């Protein structure tokens, strides 16, 4: 029987970062995860707050050379509706940053995190799956697929949307679906992207290009399911021509790389994010569309909060109510982010004229009022941080 302070169930990106953060925070950790064998050619955009967290964990230096900076983000109304919004550009330099964040190949993240897990002395890597989790007032017992057991004072569910930890806790979820599918791919282009990410708002959802190193970008293209199915049947050459047309040839000739992926869009949020001696992070707690680069960034904020709670006094026993503390700490951020992404997505789908007017008016205001645009930018990279400095920034802008 293995005894640790914290057991992390699930070895995806969120599970590995959680194990590393808790281990380097002074807790003994068991990471229970079957070996990851799939090739992941997707990319993940991490915002400044997330990058600073990876820096504190001494992970960023190795990852950085394979990333592309996001220095400008622009929104272009690509609809054909009567009420169209103006193009809005958000520049990192406006809020004193070199970049909002960086776009990172998932394969680079997975390899770097896997190496860090194996090198961390406080982590025991158990490369199998958990078959059962028993959570008591005085501790947690994890039974492994091979029959062995682990005793822990706390368990972290990072085991995805079908989380066994969440099921064990008896926590229900709210799930929903969208009349949309997402196509994800990487492509090369003949013109430089200049570290600009462009999001076209269309009637079927966002069409978002994000820079990669060199003359390459990743694309998340949200479409109607029938349109996505038809496009998935196209040759890479035909798909490249279609993407170039949709991008108004902003990046020149487009060459789509192999391994185009797609899936139907859905959302999920747990009714609680922690309870007793357990916490839920990542997709075991929340799932929403790949819009606004929020997925892994939200998961990393879960981990930041959990690390603060569990490692603030790493020499003390873990309290039986730690999961409830985590739930209270994460509730506002998770619900507000999930709601805002859902509303943005549904506003693009709506043919209701007042909704279109509100969306267009909102982008007009952001385009015309720099102080408000700055607040939105700061809120996007660090929730809650924008409001702390808003009054002094507004006074300075008005003085000028």
JSON list of C-alpha atoms in Angstrom, two decimals, residues 262-358:
[
{"chain": "A", "resi": 262, "resn": "UNK", "atom": "CA", "xyz": [-13.35, 17.75, -35.73]},
{"chain": "A", "resi": 263, "resn": "UNK", "atom": "CA", "xyz": [-16.00, 17.13, -33.09]},
{"chain": "A", "resi": 264, "resn": "UNK", "atom": "CA", "xyz": [-19.47, 18.37, -32.07]},
{"chain": "A", "resi": 265, "resn": "UNK", "atom": "CA", "xyz": [-19.54, 21.26, -29.58]},
{"chain": "A", "resi": 266, "resn": "UNK", "atom": "CA", "xyz": [-20.97, 20.85, -26.12]},
{"chain": "A", "resi": 267, "resn": "UNK", "atom": "CA", "xyz": [-20.63, 22.26, -22.64]},
{"chain": "A", "resi": 268, "resn": "UNK", "atom": "CA", "xyz": [-20.71, 20.97, -19.09]},
{"chain": "A", "resi": 269, "resn": "UNK", "atom": "CA", "xyz": [-20.29, 22.37, -15.61]},
{"chain": "A", "resi": 270, "resn": "UNK", "atom": "CA", "xyz": [-20.34, 20.48, -12.32]},
{"chain": "A", "resi": 271, "resn": "UNK", "atom": "CA", "xyz": [-22.75, 21.58, -9.59]},
{"chain": "A", "resi": 272, "resn": "UNK", "atom": "CA", "xyz": [-19.78, 21.63, -7.19]},
{"chain": "A", "resi": 273, "resn": "UNK", "atom": "CA", "xyz": [-16.03, 21.80, -7.80]},
{"chain": "A", "resi": 274, "resn": "UNK", "atom": "CA", "xyz": [-14.91, 20.26, -4.54]},
{"chain": "A", "resi": 275, "resn": "UNK", "atom": "CA", "xyz": [-16.25, 18.43, -1.52]},
{"chain": "A", "resi": 276, "resn": "UNK", "atom": "CA", "xyz": [-14.62, 17.09, 1.63]},
{"chain": "A", "resi": 277, "resn": "UNK", "atom": "CA", "xyz": [-11.28, 15.53, 0.75]},
{"chain": "A", "resi": 278, "resn": "UNK", "atom": "CA", "xyz": [-11.61, 15.96, -3.01]},
{"chain": "A", "resi": 279, "resn": "UNK", "atom": "CA", "xyz": [-11.38, 18.65, -5.69]},
{"chain": "A", "resi": 280, "resn": "UNK", "atom": "CA", "xyz": [-12.28, 18.64, -9.38]},
{"chain": "A", "resi": 281, "resn": "UNK", "atom": "CA", "xyz": [-10.08, 20.43, -11.90]},
{"chain": "A", "resi": 282, "resn": "UNK", "atom": "CA", "xyz": [-10.05, 20.80, -15.68]},
{"chain": "A", "resi": 283, "resn": "UNK", "atom": "CA", "xyz": [-12.68, 18.97, -17.70]},
{"chain": "A", "resi": 284, "resn": "UNK", "atom": "CA", "xyz": [-13.89, 16.98, -14.70]},
{"chain": "A", "resi": 285, "resn": "UNK", "atom": "CA", "xyz": [-15.29, 20.34, -13.49]},
{"chain": "A", "resi": 286, "resn": "UNK", "atom": "CA", "xyz": [-16.00, 22.38, -16.63]},
{"chain": "A", "resi": 287, "resn": "UNK", "atom": "CA", "xyz": [-16.15, 21.94, -20.40]},
{"chain": "A", "resi": 288, "resn": "UNK", "atom": "CA", "xyz": [-17.00, 24.59, -22.98]},
{"chain": "A", "resi": 289, "resn": "UNK", "atom": "CA", "xyz": [-16.34, 25.38, -26.65]},
{"chain": "A", "resi": 290, "resn": "UNK", "atom": "CA", "xyz": [-12.80, 26.24, -27.87]},
{"chain": "A", "resi": 291, "resn": "UNK", "atom": "CA", "xyz": [-13.62, 29.95, -27.92]},
{"chain": "A", "resi": 292, "resn": "UNK", "atom": "CA", "xyz": [-11.56, 32.79, -26.44]},
{"chain": "A", "resi": 293, "resn": "UNK", "atom": "CA", "xyz": [-8.63, 30.57, -25.36]},
{"chain": "A", "resi": 294, "resn": "UNK", "atom": "CA", "xyz": [-10.26, 29.82, -22.02]},
{"chain": "A", "resi": 295, "resn": "UNK", "atom": "CA", "xyz": [-10.07, 26.04, -21.59]},
{"chain": "A", "resi": 296, "resn": "UNK", "atom": "CA", "xyz": [-6.61, 25.25, -20.20]},
{"chain": "A", "resi": 297, "resn": "UNK", "atom": "CA", "xyz": [-6.23, 28.78, -18.80]},
{"chain": "A", "resi": 298, "resn": "UNK", "atom": "CA", "xyz": [-9.28, 28.17, -16.60]},
{"chain": "A", "resi": 299, "resn": "UNK", "atom": "CA", "xyz": [-7.86, 24.78, -15.60]},
{"chain": "A", "resi": 300, "resn": "UNK", "atom": "CA", "xyz": [-4.56, 26.37, -14.60]},
{"chain": "A", "resi": 301, "resn": "UNK", "atom": "CA", "xyz": [-6.44, 28.84, -12.41]},
{"chain": "A", "resi": 302, "resn": "UNK", "atom": "CA", "xyz": [-8.04, 25.79, -10.74]},
{"chain": "A", "resi": 303, "resn": "UNK", "atom": "CA", "xyz": [-4.53, 24.51, -10.04]},
{"chain": "A", "resi": 304, "resn": "UNK", "atom": "CA", "xyz": [-3.23, 27.87, -8.82]},
{"chain": "A", "resi": 305, "resn": "UNK", "atom": "CA", "xyz": [-6.10, 28.06, -6.31]},
{"chain": "A", "resi": 306, "resn": "UNK", "atom": "CA", "xyz": [-5.65, 24.44, -5.22]},
{"chain": "A", "resi": 307, "resn": "UNK", "atom": "CA", "xyz": [-1.91, 24.92, -4.76]},
{"chain": "A", "resi": 308, "resn": "UNK", "atom": "CA", "xyz": [-2.51, 28.00, -2.62]},
{"chain": "A", "resi": 309, "resn": "UNK", "atom": "CA", "xyz": [-4.89, 26.04, -0.39]},
{"chain": "A", "resi": 310, "resn": "UNK", "atom": "CA", "xyz": [-2.89, 22.80, -0.08]},
{"chain": "A", "resi": 311, "resn": "UNK", "atom": "CA", "xyz": [0.63, 24.21, -0.06]},
{"chain": "A", "resi": 312, "resn": "UNK", "atom": "CA", "xyz": [0.16, 27.44, 1.87]},
{"chain": "A", "resi": 313, "resn": "UNK", "atom": "CA", "xyz": [0.96, 25.39, 4.99]},
{"chain": "A", "resi": 314, "resn": "UNK", "atom": "CA", "xyz": [2.56, 22.31, 3.47]},
{"chain": "A", "resi": 315, "resn": "UNK", "atom": "CA", "xyz": [3.80, 21.15, 6.88]},
{"chain": "A", "resi": 316, "resn": "UNK", "atom": "CA", "xyz": [0.25, 20.92, 8.23]},
{"chain": "A", "resi": 317, "resn": "UNK", "atom": "CA", "xyz": [-2.18, 17.99, 7.77]},
{"chain": "A", "resi": 318, "resn": "UNK", "atom": "CA", "xyz": [-4.79, 18.48, 5.04]},
{"chain": "A", "resi": 319, "resn": "UNK", "atom": "CA", "xyz": [-8.13, 19.43, 6.55]},
{"chain": "A", "resi": 320, "resn": "UNK", "atom": "CA", "xyz": [-11.22, 17.31, 5.91]},
{"chain": "A", "resi": 321, "resn": "UNK", "atom": "CA", "xyz": [-13.06, 20.38, 4.53]},
{"chain": "A", "resi": 322, "resn": "UNK", "atom": "CA", "xyz": [-10.40, 21.40, 1.98]},
{"chain": "A", "resi": 323, "resn": "UNK", "atom": "CA", "xyz": [-12.58, 20.43, -0.98]},
{"chain": "A", "resi": 324, "resn": "UNK", "atom": "CA", "xyz": [-15.36, 22.71, 0.25]},
{"chain": "A", "resi": 325, "resn": "UNK", "atom": "CA", "xyz": [-12.87, 25.58, 0.57]},
{"chain": "A", "resi": 326, "resn": "UNK", "atom": "CA", "xyz": [-11.72, 24.97, -3.01]},
{"chain": "A", "resi": 327, "resn": "UNK", "atom": "CA", "xyz": [-15.34, 24.96, -4.23]},
{"chain": "A", "resi": 328, "resn": "UNK", "atom": "CA", "xyz": [-16.01, 28.36, -2.68]},
{"chain": "A", "resi": 329, "resn": "UNK", "atom": "CA", "xyz": [-12.79, 29.81, -4.08]},
{"chain": "A", "resi": 330, "resn": "UNK", "atom": "CA", "xyz": [-13.36, 28.68, -7.67]},
{"chain": "A", "resi": 331, "resn": "UNK", "atom": "CA", "xyz": [-17.12, 29.07, -8.06]},
{"chain": "A", "resi": 332, "resn": "UNK", "atom": "CA", "xyz": [-17.32, 32.71, -9.23]},
{"chain": "A", "resi": 333, "resn": "UNK", "atom": "CA", "xyz": [-14.53, 32.44, -11.81]},
{"chain": "A", "resi": 334, "resn": "UNK", "atom": "CA", "xyz": [-15.74, 29.17, -13.34]},
{"chain": "A", "resi": 335, "resn": "UNK", "atom": "CA", "xyz": [-19.40, 30.19, -13.58]},
{"chain": "A", "resi": 336, "resn": "UNK", "atom": "CA", "xyz": [-18.64, 33.66, -14.95]},
{"chain": "A", "resi": 337, "resn": "UNK", "atom": "CA", "xyz": [-16.25, 32.31, -17.61]},
{"chain": "A", "resi": 338, "resn": "UNK", "atom": "CA", "xyz": [-18.58, 29.52, -18.65]},
{"chain": "A", "resi": 339, "resn": "UNK", "atom": "CA", "xyz": [-21.49, 31.95, -18.91]},
{"chain": "A", "resi": 340, "resn": "UNK", "atom": "CA", "xyz": [-19.56, 34.56, -20.90]},
{"chain": "A", "resi": 341, "resn": "UNK", "atom": "CA", "xyz": [-18.26, 32.02, -23.45]},
{"chain": "A", "resi": 342, "resn": "UNK", "atom": "CA", "xyz": [-21.75, 30.55, -23.80]},
{"chain": "A", "resi": 343, "resn": "UNK", "atom": "CA", "xyz": [-23.34, 33.98, -24.32]},
{"chain": "A", "resi": 344, "resn": "UNK", "atom": "CA", "xyz": [-20.72, 35.02, -26.88]},
{"chain": "A", "resi": 345, "resn": "UNK", "atom": "CA", "xyz": [-21.22, 31.84, -28.85]},
{"chain": "A", "resi": 346, "resn": "UNK", "atom": "CA", "xyz": [-25.01, 32.04, -28.77]},
{"chain": "A", "resi": 347, "resn": "UNK", "atom": "CA", "xyz": [-24.95, 35.74, -29.75]},
{"chain": "A", "resi": 348, "resn": "UNK", "atom": "CA", "xyz": [-23.19, 34.80, -32.99]},
{"chain": "A", "resi": 349, "resn": "UNK", "atom": "CA", "xyz": [-25.86, 32.22, -33.78]},
{"chain": "A", "resi": 350, "resn": "UNK", "atom": "CA", "xyz": [-28.82, 34.47, -32.99]},
{"chain": "A", "resi": 351, "resn": "UNK", "atom": "CA", "xyz": [-30.87, 36.01, -35.81]},
{"chain": "A", "resi": 352, "resn": "UNK", "atom": "CA", "xyz": [-32.75, 38.10, -33.24]},
{"chain": "A", "resi": 353, "resn": "UNK", "atom": "CA", "xyz": [-32.10, 41.73, -34.24]},
{"chain": "A", "resi": 354, "resn": "UNK", "atom": "CA", "xyz": [-31.79, 43.19, -30.69]},
{"chain": "A", "resi": 355, "resn": "UNK", "atom": "CA", "xyz": [-29.09, 40.61, -29.87]},
{"chain": "A", "resi": 356, "resn": "UNK", "atom": "CA", "xyz": [-27.18, 41.58, -33.02]},
{"chain": "A", "resi": 357, "resn": "UNK", "atom": "CA", "xyz": [-27.54, 45.24, -32.08]},
{"chain": "A", "resi": 358, "resn": "UNK", "atom": "CA", "xyz": [-26.15, 44.65, -28.58]}
]
